[in-house]
C-alpha positions in Angstrom: 129.5 22.1 -32.2 128.6 25.8 -32.2 125.6 25.2 -34.3 124.4 22.3 -32.1 124.8 24.5 -28.9 122.9 27.3 -30.6 120.2 24.9 -31.5 120.0 23.4 -28.0 119.9 26.9 -26.5 117.0 27.8 -28.8 115.1 24.7 -27.6 115.7 25.5 -23.9 114.4 29.1 -24.3 110.7 29.6 -23.4 108.5 30.3 -26.3 107.4 34.0 -26.3 103.8 34.6 -25.3 101.6 35.7 -28.2 100.2 38.8 -26.7 98.4 39.7 -29.8 96.5 36.5 -29.8 95.5 36.7 -26.2 94.2 40.3 -26.2 91.0 39.6 -27.9 90.3 36.9 -25.3 89.9 39.5 -22.5 87.2 41.5 -24.2 85.6 38.2 -25.2 85.2 37.3 -21.6 83.6 40.7 -20.9 81.4 40.2 -23.9 80.3 36.9 -22.7 79.5 38.4 -19.3 77.5 41.2 -20.8 75.9 38.9 -23.3 75.0 36.5 -20.5 73.3 39.4 -18.6 71.6 40.5 -21.7 70.6 37.0 -22.5 69.1 36.5 -19.0 67.2 39.8 -19.2 65.9 38.9 -22.6 64.8 35.5 -21.4 63.0 37.0 -18.5 61.3 39.6 -20.7 60.4 36.9 -23.2 59.0 34.6 -20.5 56.9 37.5 -19.1 55.6 38.4 -22.5 54.8 34.8 -23.3 53.0 34.4 -19.9 50.8 37.5 -20.6 50.1 36.4 -24.1 49.1 32.9 -22.9 46.8 34.5 -20.3 45.2 36.6 -23.0 44.8 33.6 -25.3 43.2 31.6 -22.5 40.5 34.2 -21.9 37.2 33.3 -23.6 36.7 35.2 -26.8 33.4 36.7 -27.3 31.6 36.6 -30.6 32.2 39.3 -33.2 28.7 40.6 -32.8 29.4 41.6 -29.2 28.0 45.0 -28.2 30.3 47.7 -27.1 29.4 50.0 -24.3 29.4 52.8 -26.8 26.5 51.1 -28.5 24.3 51.6 -25.5 22.6 55.1 -25.5 23.9 57.4 -22.8 22.4 60.6 -24.2 19.0 61.4 -25.8 18.5 63.9 -28.5 15.6 66.2 -27.9 14.3 69.7 -28.8 14.6 72.5 -26.3 11.7 72.2 -23.7 8.9 74.7 -23.9 7.8 76.8 -21.0 4.7 74.8 -20.5 6.7 71.6 -20.4 9.1 72.9 -17.8 6.3 74.2 -15.7 4.7 70.7 -15.8 7.9 69.2 -14.3 6.9 70.8 -11.0 3.7 68.8 -11.0 5.2 65.3 -10.7 8.4 63.4 -11.2 6.6 61.3 -13.8 6.3 64.4 -15.9 10.0 64.9 -15.8 10.7 61.4 -16.8 8.1 61.4 -19.6 10.1 63.3 -22.2 13.7 63.3 -23.4 14.0 67.0 -22.6 12.9 66.3 -19.0 15.2 63.4 -18.6 18.2 65.3 -20.0 17.6 68.3 -17.7 17.3 66.0 -14.7 20.3 64.0 -15.7 22.3 67.2 -15.9 21.3 68.0 -12.4 22.2 64.4 -11.2 25.7 65.0 -12.7 26.2 67.9 -10.3 25.4 65.6 -7.4 27.6 62.8 -8.7 24.7 60.4 -9.1 24.2 60.4 -12.9 24.6 56.6 -12.9 21.0 56.3 -11.6 19.6 57.9 -14.8 22.0 56.0 -17.0 21.0 52.7 -15.4 17.3 53.5 -15.8 17.8 54.4 -19.5 19.8 51.3 -20.2 16.9 49.2 -18.7 14.4 50.9 -20.9 16.5 50.1 -24.0 16.9 46.5 -22.8 13.1 46.1 -22.7 12.8 46.9 -26.4 15.1 44.0 -27.4 13.7 40.8 -28.8 16.9 39.0 -30.0 18.1 36.6 -27.3 21.8 37.1 -28.1 21.5 40.9 -27.9 19.5 40.7 -24.7 22.3 38.6 -23.1 25.0 41.0 -24.2 23.1 44.1 -23.1 22.3 42.4 -19.7 25.9 41.6 -19.2 27.1 45.1 -19.9 24.4 46.6 -17.6 25.3 44.2 -14.9 29.1 45.0 -15.1 28.4 48.8 -15.3 25.7 49.2 -12.7 25.1 46.1 -10.6 28.6 44.7 -9.9 30.2 45.8 -6.7 33.4 46.3 -8.5 32.0 49.0 -10.8 32.6 52.7 -10.0 29.1 53.3 -11.3 27.4 50.8 -9.1 23.8 51.9 -8.2 22.3 51.4 -4.7 20.2 48.3 -4.5 19.1 46.1 -1.6 20.4 42.6 -1.2 17.2 40.9 -2.2 17.1 42.6 -5.6 20.8 41.8 -6.1 20.3 38.1 -5.3 17.4 37.8 -7.8 19.5 39.4 -10.5 22.5 37.2 -9.8 20.3 34.1 -10.1 18.7 35.3 -13.3 22.0 36.3 -15.0 22.4 32.6 -16.0 19.7 33.2 -18.6 18.7 36.8 -18.6 15.5 38.2 -20.1 14.7 41.8 -21.2 13.0 42.2 -17.8 15.8 41.0 -15.6 16.4 44.4 -14.1 12.7 45.5 -13.7 12.8 45.4 -9.9 16.1 47.2 -9.7 14.9 49.8 -12.2 11.8 50.5 -10.1 14.0 50.8 -7.0 16.3 53.3 -8.6 13.3 55.2 -10.0 11.8 55.5 -6.5 15.2 56.6 -5.2 15.4 59.4 -7.7 11.8 60.4 -7.1 12.1 60.7 -3.3 15.7 61.8 -3.0 16.9 63.8 -6.1 13.7 65.2 -7.5 12.9 67.6 -4.7 16.4 69.0 -4.8 16.1 69.3 -8.6 13.0 71.5 -8.3 14.8 73.8 -5.9 18.0 73.8 -7.9 19.5 76.8 -9.7 19.6 74.7 -12.9 15.8 74.3 -12.9 15.0 77.9 -11.8 17.4 79.4 -14.4 15.9 77.3 -17.2 12.4 78.3 -16.1 13.3 82.0 -15.9 15.0 81.9 -19.3 12.0 80.4 -21.0 9.7 82.8 -19.3 11.7 85.8 -20.5 11.7 84.5 -24.0 8.0 84.0 -23.9 7.5 87.7 -22.8 9.8 88.9 -25.6 7.8 86.9 -28.2 
């Protein structure tokens, strides 16, 4: 009887809670919460990365022979100008633009007036005229347009609407002479606006004086 009562009492007693088994569940819930946040963040990041990657892949890829902007000349190598040459610059703007030394000196002056893009555009047009390969012409024309004609470019040159419209139409199939009218317009602008100030600038006068002193010493 005693053994039966003892057995019945054991059965009626509530089973002890297994605290050791339940403890890991609490951190587990926290881990699931942090993992969920991490998972959501990773998903968002992954989705953003995939979106950017898809956009990049959808952009038209240009051929491997595409020109880089560094391929277009932005500086001319030339010997130091002579005294006679610098004196001749005062005769006409054409004399300044005739030689690399004159163009470099004038370009340096334009840089002080924050209008160097006019000379860079003119030089790029001269290089374009020398091309005969159709593919190279199209690539150079595109770069020139993006750098100096586009209203979005920080180096945009000042052109009237008529010239811009003609260029925009001809960009469908550009030739080496697509920018001729624009080049003439910028040449005229430099002649009438910048050239007189160049002749009265300290840059020109200092160069002339330096060459004159060297000539006397020789």
